[in-house]
Coordinates of C-alpha atoms and ligand atoms in Angstrom, one line a residue:
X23 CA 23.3 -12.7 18.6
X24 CA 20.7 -11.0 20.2
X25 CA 21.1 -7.1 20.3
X26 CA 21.6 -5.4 24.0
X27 CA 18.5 -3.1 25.2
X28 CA 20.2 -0.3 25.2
X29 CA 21.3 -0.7 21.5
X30 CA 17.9 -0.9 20.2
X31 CA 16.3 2.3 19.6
X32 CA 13.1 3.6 21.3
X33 CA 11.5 5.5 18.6
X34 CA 9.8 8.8 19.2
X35 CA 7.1 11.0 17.8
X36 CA 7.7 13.8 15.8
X37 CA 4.8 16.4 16.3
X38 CA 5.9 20.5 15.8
X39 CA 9.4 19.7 15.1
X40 CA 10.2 17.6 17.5
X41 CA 11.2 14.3 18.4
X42 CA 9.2 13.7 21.7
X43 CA 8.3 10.5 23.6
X44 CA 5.1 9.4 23.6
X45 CA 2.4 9.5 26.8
X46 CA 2.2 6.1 26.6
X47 CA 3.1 2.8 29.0
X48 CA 2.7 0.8 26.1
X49 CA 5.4 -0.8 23.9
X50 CA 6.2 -3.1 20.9
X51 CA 9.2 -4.5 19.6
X52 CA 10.0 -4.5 16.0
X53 CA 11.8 -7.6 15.0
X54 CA 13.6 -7.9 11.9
X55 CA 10.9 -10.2 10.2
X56 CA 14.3 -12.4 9.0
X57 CA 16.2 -12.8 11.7
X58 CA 13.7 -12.3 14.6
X59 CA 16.1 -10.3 15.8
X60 CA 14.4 -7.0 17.5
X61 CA 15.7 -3.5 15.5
X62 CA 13.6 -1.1 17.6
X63 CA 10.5 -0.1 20.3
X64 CA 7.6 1.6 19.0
X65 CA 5.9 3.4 21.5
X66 CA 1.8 2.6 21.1
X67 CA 0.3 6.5 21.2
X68 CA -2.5 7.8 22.9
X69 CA -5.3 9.5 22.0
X70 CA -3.9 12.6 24.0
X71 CA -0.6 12.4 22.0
X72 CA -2.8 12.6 18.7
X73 CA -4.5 15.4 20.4
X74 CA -0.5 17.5 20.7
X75 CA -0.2 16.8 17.1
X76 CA -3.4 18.0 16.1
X77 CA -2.7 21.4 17.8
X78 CA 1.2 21.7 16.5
X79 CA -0.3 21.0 13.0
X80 CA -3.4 23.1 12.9
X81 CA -0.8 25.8 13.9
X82 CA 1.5 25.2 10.8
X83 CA -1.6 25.1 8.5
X84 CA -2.1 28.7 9.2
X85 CA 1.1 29.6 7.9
X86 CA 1.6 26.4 5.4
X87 CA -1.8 27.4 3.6
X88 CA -1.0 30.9 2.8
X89 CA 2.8 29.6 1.5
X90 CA 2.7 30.3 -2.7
X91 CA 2.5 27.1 -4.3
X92 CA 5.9 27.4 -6.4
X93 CA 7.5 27.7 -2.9
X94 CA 5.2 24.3 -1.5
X95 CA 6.2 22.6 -4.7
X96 CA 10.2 23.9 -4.6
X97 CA 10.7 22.3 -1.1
X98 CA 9.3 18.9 -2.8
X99 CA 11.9 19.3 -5.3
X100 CA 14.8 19.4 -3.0
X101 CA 12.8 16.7 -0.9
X102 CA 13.0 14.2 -4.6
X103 CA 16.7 15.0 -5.1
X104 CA 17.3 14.1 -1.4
X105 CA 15.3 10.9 -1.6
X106 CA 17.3 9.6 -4.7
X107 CA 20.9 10.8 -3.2
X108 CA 19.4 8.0 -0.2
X109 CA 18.0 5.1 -2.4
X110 CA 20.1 2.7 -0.9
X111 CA 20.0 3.3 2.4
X112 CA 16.0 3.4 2.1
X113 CA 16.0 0.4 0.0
X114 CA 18.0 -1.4 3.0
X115 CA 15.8 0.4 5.8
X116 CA 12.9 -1.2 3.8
X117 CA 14.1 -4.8 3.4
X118 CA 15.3 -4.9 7.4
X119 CA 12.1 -3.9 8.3
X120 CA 9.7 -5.3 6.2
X121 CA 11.6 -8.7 4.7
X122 CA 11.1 -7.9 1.0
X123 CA 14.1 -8.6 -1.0
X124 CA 16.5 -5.4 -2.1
X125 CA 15.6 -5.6 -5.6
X126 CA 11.8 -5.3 -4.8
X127 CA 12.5 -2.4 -1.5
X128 CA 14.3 -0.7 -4.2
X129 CA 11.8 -0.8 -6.4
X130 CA 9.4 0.5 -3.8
X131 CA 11.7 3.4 -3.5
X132 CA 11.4 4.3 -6.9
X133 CA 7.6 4.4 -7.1
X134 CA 7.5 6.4 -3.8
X135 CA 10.1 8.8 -5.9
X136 CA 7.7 9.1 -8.6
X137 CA 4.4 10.4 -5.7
X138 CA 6.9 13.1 -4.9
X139 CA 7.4 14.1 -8.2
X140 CA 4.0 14.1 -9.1
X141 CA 3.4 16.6 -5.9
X142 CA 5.8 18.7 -7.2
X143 CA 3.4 19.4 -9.7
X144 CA 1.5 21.1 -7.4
X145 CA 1.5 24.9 -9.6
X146 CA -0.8 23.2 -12.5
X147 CA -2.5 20.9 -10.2
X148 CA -4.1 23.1 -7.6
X149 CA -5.4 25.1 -10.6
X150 CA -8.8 25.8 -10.9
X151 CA -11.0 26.6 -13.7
X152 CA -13.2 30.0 -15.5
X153 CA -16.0 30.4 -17.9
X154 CA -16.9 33.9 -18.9
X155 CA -20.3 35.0 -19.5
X156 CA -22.3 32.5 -18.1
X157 CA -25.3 34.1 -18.2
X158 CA -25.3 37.9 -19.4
X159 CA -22.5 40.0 -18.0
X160 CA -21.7 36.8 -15.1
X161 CA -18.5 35.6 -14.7
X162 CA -18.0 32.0 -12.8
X163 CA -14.3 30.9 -11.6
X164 CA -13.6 27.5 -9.4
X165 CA -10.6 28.2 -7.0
X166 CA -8.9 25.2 -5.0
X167 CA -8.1 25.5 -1.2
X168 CA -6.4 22.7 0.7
X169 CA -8.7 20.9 3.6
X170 CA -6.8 21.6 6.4
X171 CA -5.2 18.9 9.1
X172 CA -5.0 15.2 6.8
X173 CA -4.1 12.0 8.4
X174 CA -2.7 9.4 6.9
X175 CA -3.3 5.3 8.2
X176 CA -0.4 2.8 6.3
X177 CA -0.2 -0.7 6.3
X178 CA 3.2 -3.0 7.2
X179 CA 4.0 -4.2 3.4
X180 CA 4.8 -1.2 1.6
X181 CA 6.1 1.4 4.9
X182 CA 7.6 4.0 2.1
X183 CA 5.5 3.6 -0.7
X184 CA 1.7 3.9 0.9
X185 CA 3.0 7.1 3.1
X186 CA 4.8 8.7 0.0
X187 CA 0.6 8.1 -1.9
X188 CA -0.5 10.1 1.3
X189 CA 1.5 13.4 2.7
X190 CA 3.7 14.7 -0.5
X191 CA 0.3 15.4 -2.1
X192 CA -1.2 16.1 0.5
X193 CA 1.4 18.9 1.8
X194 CA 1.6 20.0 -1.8
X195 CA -1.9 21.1 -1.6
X196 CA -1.2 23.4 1.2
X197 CA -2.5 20.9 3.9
X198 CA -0.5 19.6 7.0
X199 CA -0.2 15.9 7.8
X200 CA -0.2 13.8 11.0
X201 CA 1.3 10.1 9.7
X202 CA 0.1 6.9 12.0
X203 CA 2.5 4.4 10.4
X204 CA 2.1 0.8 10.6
X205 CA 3.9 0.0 13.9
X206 CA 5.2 -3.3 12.2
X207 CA 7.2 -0.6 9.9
X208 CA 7.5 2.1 12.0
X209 CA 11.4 3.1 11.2
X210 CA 11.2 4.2 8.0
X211 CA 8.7 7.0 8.9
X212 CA 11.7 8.4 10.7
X213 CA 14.1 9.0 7.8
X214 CA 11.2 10.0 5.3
X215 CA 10.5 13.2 8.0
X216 CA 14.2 13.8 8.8
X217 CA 14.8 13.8 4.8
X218 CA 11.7 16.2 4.4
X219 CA 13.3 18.7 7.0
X220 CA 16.7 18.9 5.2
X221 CA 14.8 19.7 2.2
X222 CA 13.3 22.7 4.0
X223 CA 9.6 21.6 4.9
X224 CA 8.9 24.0 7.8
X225 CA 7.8 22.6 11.6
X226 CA 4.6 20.9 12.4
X227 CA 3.7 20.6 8.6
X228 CA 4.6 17.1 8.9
X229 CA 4.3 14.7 11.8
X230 CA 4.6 11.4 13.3
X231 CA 2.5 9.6 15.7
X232 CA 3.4 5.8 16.4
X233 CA 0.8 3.4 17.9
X234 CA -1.8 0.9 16.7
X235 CA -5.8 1.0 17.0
X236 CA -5.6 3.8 20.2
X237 CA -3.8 6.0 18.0
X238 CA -6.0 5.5 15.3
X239 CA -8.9 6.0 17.1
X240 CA -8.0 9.0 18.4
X241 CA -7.3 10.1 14.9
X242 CA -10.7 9.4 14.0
X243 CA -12.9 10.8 16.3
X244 CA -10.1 14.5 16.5
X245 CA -12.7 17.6 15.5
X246 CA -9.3 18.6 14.2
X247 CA -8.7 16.5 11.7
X248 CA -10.6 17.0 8.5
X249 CA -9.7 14.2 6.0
X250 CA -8.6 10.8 7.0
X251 CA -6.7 8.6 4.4
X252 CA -6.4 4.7 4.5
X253 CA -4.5 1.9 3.4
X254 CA -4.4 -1.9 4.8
X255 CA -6.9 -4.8 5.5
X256 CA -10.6 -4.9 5.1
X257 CA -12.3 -5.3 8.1
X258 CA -9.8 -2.2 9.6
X259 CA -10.7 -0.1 6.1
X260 CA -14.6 -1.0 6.7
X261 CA -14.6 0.5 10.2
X262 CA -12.0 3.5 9.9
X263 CA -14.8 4.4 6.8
X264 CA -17.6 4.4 8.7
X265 CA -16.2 5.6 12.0
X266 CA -14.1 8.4 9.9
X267 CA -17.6 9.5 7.9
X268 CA -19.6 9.3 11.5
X269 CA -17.0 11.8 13.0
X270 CA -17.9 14.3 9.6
X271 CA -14.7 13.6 7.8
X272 CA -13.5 13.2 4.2
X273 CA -12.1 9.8 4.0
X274 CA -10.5 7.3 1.8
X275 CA -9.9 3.7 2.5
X276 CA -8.0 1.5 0.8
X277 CA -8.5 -2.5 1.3
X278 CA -7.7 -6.3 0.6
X279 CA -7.3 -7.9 -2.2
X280 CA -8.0 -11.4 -4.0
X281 CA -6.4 -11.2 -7.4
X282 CA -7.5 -13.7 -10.1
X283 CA -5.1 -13.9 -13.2
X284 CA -6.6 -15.7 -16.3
X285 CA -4.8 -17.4 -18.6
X286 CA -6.0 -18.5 -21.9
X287 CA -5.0 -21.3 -24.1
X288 CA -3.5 -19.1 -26.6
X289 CA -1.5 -17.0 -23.9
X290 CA 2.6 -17.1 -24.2
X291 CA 3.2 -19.7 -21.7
X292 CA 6.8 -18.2 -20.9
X293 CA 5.8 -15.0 -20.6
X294 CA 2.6 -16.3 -18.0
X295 CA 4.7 -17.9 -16.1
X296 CA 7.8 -15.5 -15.2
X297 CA 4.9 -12.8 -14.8
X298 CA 2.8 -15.1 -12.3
X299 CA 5.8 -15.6 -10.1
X300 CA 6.5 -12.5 -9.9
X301 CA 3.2 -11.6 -9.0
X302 CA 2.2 -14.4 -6.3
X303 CA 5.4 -14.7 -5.0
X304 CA 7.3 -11.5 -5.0
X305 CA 7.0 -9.4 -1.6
X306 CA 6.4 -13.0 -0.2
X307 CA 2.7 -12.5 -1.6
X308 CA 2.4 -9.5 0.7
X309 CA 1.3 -7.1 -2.3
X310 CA -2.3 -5.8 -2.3
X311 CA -1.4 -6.2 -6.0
X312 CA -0.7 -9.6 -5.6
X313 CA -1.9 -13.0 -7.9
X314 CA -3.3 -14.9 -5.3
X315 CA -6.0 -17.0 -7.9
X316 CA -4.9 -18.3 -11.5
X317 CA -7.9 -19.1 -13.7
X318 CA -6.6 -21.8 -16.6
X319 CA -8.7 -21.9 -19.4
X320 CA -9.0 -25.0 -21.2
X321 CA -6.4 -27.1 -22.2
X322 CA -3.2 -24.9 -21.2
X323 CA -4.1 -26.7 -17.1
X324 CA -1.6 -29.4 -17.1
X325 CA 1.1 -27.2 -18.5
X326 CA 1.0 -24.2 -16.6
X327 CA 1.0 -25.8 -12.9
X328 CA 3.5 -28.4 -14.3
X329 CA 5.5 -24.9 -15.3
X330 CA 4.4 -23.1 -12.0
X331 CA 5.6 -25.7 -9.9
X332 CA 9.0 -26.4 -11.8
X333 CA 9.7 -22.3 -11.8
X334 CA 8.7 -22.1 -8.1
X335 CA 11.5 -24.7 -7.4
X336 CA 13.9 -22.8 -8.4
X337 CA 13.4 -19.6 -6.1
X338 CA 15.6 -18.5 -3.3
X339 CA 14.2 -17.9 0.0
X340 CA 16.4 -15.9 2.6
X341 CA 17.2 -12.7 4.0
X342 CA 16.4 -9.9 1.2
X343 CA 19.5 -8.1 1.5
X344 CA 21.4 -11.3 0.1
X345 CA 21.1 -9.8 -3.7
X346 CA 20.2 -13.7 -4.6
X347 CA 17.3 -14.2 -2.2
X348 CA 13.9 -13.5 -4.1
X349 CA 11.5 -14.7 -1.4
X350 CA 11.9 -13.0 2.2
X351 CA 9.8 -13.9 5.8
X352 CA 6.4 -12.9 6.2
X353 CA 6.4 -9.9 8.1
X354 CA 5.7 -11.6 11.4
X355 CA 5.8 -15.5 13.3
X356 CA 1.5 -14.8 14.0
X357 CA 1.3 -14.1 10.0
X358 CA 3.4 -17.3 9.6
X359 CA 1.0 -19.5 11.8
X360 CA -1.6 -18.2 10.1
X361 CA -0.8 -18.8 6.5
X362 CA 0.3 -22.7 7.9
X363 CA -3.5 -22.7 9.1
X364 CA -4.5 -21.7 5.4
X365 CA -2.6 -24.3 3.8
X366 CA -3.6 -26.5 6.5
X367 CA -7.3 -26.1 4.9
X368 CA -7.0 -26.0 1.5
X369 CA -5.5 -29.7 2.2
X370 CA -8.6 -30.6 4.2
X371 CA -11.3 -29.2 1.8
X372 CA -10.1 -31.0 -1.2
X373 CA -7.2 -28.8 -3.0
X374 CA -4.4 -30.6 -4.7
X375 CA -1.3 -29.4 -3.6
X376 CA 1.2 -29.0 -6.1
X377 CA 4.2 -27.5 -3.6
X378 CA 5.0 -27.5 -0.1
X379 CA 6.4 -24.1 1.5
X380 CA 5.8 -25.6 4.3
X381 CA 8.9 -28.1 3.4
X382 CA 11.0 -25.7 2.0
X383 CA 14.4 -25.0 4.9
X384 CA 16.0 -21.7 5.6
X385 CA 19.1 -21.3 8.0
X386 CA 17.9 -17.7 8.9
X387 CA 15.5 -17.5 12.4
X388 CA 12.9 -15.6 10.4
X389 CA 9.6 -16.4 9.4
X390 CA 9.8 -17.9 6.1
X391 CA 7.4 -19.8 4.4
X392 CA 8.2 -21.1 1.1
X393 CA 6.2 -20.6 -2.5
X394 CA 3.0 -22.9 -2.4
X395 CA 0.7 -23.9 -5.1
X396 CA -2.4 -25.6 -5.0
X397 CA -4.5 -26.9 -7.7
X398 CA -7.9 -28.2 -8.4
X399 CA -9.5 -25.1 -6.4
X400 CA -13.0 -24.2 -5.9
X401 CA -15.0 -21.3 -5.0
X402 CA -16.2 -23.3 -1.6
X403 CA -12.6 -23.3 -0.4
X404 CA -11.3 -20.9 2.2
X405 CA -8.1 -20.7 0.2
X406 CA -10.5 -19.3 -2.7
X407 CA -12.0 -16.6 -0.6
X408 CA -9.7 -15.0 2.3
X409 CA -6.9 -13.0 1.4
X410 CA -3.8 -14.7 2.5
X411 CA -1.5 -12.4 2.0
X412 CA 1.1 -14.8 2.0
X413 CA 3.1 -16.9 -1.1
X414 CA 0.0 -19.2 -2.1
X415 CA -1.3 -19.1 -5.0
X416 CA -4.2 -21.2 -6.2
X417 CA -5.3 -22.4 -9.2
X418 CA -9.1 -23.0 -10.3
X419 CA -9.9 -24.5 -13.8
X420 CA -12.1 -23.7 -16.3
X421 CA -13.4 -24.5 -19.5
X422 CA -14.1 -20.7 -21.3
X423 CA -13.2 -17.1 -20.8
X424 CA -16.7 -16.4 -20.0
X425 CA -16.9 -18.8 -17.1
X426 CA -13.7 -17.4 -15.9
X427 CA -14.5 -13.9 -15.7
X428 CA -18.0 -15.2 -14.2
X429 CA -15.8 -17.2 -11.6
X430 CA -13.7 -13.7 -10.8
X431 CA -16.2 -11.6 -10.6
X432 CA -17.5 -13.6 -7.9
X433 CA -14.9 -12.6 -5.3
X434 CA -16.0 -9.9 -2.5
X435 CA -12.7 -8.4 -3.5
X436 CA -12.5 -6.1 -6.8
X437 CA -8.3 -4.5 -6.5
X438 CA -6.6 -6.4 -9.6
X439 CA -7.5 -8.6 -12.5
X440 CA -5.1 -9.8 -15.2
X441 CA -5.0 -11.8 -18.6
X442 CA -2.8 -13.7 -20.5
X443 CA -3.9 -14.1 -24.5
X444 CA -3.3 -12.9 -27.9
X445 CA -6.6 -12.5 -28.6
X446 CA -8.0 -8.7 -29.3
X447 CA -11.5 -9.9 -28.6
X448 CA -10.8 -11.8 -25.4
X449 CA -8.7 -8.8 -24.1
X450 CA -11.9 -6.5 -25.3
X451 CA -14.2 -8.9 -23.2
X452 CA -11.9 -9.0 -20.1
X453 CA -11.6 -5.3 -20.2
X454 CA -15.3 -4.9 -20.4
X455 CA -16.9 -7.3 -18.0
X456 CA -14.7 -7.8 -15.2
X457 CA -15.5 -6.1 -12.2
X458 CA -12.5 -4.5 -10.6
X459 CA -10.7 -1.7 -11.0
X460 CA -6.7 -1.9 -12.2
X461 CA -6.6 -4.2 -15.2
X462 CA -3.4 -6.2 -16.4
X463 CA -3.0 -7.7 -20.2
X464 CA 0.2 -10.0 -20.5
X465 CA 1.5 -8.1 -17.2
X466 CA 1.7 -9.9 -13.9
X467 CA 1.2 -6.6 -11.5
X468 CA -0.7 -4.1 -13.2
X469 CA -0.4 -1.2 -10.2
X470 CA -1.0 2.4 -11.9
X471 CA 1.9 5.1 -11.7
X472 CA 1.6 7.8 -9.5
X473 CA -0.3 10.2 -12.0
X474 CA -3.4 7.7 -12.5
X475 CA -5.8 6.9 -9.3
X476 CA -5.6 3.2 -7.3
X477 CA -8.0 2.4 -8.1
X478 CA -10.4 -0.8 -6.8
X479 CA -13.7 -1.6 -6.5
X480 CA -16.2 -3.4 -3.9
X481 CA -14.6 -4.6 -1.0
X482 CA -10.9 -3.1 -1.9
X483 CA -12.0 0.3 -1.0
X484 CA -14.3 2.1 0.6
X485 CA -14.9 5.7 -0.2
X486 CA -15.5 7.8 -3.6
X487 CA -11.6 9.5 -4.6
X488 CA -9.1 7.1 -5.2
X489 CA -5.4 7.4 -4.0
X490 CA -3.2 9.5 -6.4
X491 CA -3.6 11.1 -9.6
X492 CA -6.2 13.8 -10.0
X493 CA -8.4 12.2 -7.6
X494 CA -5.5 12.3 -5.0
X495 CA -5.6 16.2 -5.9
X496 CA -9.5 16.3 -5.7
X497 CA -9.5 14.6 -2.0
X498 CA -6.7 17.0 -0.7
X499 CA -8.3 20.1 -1.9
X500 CA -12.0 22.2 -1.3
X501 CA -13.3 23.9 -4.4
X502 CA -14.8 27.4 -3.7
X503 CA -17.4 28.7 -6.8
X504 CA -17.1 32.1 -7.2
X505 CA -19.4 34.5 -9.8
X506 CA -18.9 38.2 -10.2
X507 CA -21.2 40.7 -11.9
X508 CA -19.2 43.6 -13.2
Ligands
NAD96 P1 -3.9 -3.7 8.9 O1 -5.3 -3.4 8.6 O2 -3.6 -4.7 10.0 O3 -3.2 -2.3 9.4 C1 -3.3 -1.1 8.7 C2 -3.2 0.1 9.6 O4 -4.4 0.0 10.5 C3 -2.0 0.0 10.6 O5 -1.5 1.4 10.7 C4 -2.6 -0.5 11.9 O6 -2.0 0.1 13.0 C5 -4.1 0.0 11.8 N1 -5.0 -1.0 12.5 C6 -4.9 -2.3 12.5 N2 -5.9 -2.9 13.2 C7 -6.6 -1.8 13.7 C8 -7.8 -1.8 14.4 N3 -8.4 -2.8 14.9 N4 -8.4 -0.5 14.7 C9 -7.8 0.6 14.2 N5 -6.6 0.6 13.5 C10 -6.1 -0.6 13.2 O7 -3.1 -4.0 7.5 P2 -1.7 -4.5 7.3 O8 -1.7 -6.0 7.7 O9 -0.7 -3.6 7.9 O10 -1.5 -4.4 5.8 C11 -1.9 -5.4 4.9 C12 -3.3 -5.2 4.3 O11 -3.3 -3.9 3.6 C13 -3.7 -6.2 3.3 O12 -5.0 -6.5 3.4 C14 -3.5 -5.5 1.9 O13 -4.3 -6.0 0.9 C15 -3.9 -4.1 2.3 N6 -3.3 -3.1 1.4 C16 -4.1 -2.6 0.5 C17 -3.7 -1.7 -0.5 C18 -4.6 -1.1 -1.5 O14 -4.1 -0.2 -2.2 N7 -5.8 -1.5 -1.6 C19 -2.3 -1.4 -0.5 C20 -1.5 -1.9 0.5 C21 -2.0 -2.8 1.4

């Protein structure tokens, strides 16, 4: 049954404390990605709405900068305790939304948990640093300073996760934040502000501006707006990098992803396996963390797609919030086409494939496709070199270790890599020639905590500090040198 249009909510921005509609004509509907059945209107923003915001939060920096730390950092306290007392309900918002299964959205709320408590931190991390005497009767001292007005640009797949990398640090650091969610996610931007304000996060520190590439634009080119953060698909994180750096900003860009797992012939096959499903299937593949590419080494081949395929068979695919369900929809029916085109391809140039999403029934309206696994993959094949971002996982053989880090490093993309051995000096070999930048051994999804950077190379990002961690703290904050003579 389709809701009514006056049951589905029109969402609003929030700019200086306020919910307030957006000067726009311009409208989307969210569907539930599961049921196709529309949940809410995002209004598509205006450059002249992100110019409002700009002024309300420019106006609570003046006060938000000059508020002591250990008060910044007590509001983010209050703001974690709320944020647990909700788990469920944000696990659920995240699943309705997005399509992920429960398990996984309340998974995501746990590492979104762990940002804020990491920004609560905010008394030793905003320290600086002294050296006495640095030349005869010189003192030197480094003092941090937040940047001013941040903005923060998030992608569909993880809609509490990417914004909880972005504004608790940010706001931490004394800055105040304008967030341009991902208007395929937009609802759970709503309940992360209204938690913050319980907490006691004074007006116009954080906002919210809904909209798509106007929006984000505007953001861009705002004199306003000093630093510009980033996460979602290349060609996007490419031009909000240049066009960000153009307009004099600080910026940090997050992209796509490829992720080769290599498995060696002396790897624990059970372990692989459970680990690799995990990986290329969980989040329906939507995880910039995802195993898109297994490289088999040798001998182990037949085995592991024969174990692939037979462990694949026996996932659920459904609505998330069904506790059983593992695989949920891709997020929208236009991602679904597109993923059918992919597979489509990798049948035409050459793959073997090994299992048929495409066959696989659900009695939900979403936009399911089911786990897919081709063999016999080559580096010419489309399948190799796009992200997906969908449940399809290749598989390429290869005869050594060295070919198959060789083979990886080939990719444009440079997020993830992983291996599967026993071996001390294969791991020491992985570690030290592959080129990318978070590194899994015997772990299917090797995504760093909160209190180490995100870090990936080449194409995956664009930019010189990393999201999180102490480069997080570095990109929110200005360092001013001072030396005395006394
Ligand atoms: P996307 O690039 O379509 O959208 C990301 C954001 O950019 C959204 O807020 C969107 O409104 C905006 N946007 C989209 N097109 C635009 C345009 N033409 N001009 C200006 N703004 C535009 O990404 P997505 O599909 O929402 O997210 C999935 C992608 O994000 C995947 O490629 C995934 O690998 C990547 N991702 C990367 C990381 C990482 O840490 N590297 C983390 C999560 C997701």
């Amino acid at each position: 049954m389709t809701k009514s249009s006056t049951e589905i909510k029109t969402l609003k921005n929030y700019i200086g404390g306020q919910w307030i509609e957006a000067q726009t004509e311009k409208y989307e509907d969210v569907p539930n990605p599961a049921t196709d059945q529309t949940i809410a209107r995002v209004p598509l923003s205006t450059p002249n709405d992100i110019d409002i915001a700009v002024k309300e939060a420019t106006k609570a920096f003046a006060v938000w900068s000059k508020t002591p730390v250990p008060k910044r950092a007590r509001i983010l306290f209050r703001y974690q305790q709320l944020l647990v007392e909700h788990w469920d309900e944000l696990a659920r918002l995240i699943t309705v939304e997005n399509g992920k299964s429960y398990k996984e959205a309340y998974g995501e709320v746990q590492r979104s948990i762990e940002n804020v408590e990491f920004a609560a931190g905010a008394p030793t991390l905003m320290m600086g640093e002294q050296l006495t005497e640095i030349a005869s009767g010189l003192d030197s001292a480094m003092y941090r300073y937040p940047v001013g007005v941040v903005a923060g640009i998030t992608p569909f797949n993880f809609p509490m996760m990417v914004p909880c990398w972005m504004f608790p640090l940010a706001i931490a650091c004394g800055n105040t934040f304008i967030l341009k969610p991902s208007e395929r996610t937009p609802m759970m931007a709503q309940r992360l502000v209204e938690l913050f304000n319980e907490a006691g996060l004074p007006q116009g520190v954080l906002n919210i501006v809904h909209g798509a590439h106007d929006a984000v634009n505007g953001l861009l080119e705002h004199k306003g707006i000093k630093a510009i953060s980033f996460v979602g698909s290349q060609p996007v994180a490419e031009y909000v990098y240049r066009t960000a750096a153009q307009n004099g900003k600080r910026v940090q860009a997050l992209a796509g992803a490829k992720n080769h797992t290599i498995v060696l012939p002396d790897a624990d096959l059970d372990l692989a396996v459970e680990q690799i499903i995990g990986a290329a299937f969980g989040s329906a593949g939507e995880r910039c963390m995802a195993c898109s590419v297994v490289v088999a080494v040798g001998d182990i081949a037949d085995e592991l797609v024969f174990r692939l395929k037979e462990a694949s068979d026996q996932i659920r695919i459904g609505n998330g919030l069904n506790e059983e369900v593992f695989l949920g929809p891709l997020i929208r029916e236009s991602h679904r086409q597109k993923t059918l085109g992919y597979i489509e391809s990798g049948v035409k140039q050459g793959a073997q494939l090994v299992r048929d999403g495409r066959l696989d029934s659900v009695e939900e309206n979403g936009y399911f496709v089911g786990p897919t696994i081709f063999d016999q993959v080559s580096t010419e094949m489309t399948i190799w070199k796009d992200e997906i971002f969908a449940p399809v996982l290749s598989v390429v053989r290869v005869n050594t270790l060295t070919e198959a880090i060789e083979l990886t490093n080939q990719s444009r993309f440079a997020n993830g890599a992983c291996i599967f051995t026993d071996s001390a000096s294969a791991i020491r070999q992985f570690r030290e020639e592959i080129d990318a930048g978070m590194l899994g051994v015997n772990i299917g999804v090797p995504a760093p905590m909160a209190f180490f950077p995100f870090s990936g190379w080449k194409d995956s990002f664009y930019g010189d500090l990393h999201a999180n961690g102490k480069d997080g703290v570095n990109f929110y904050t200005r360092r001013k040198m001072v030396t005395v003579r006394m």
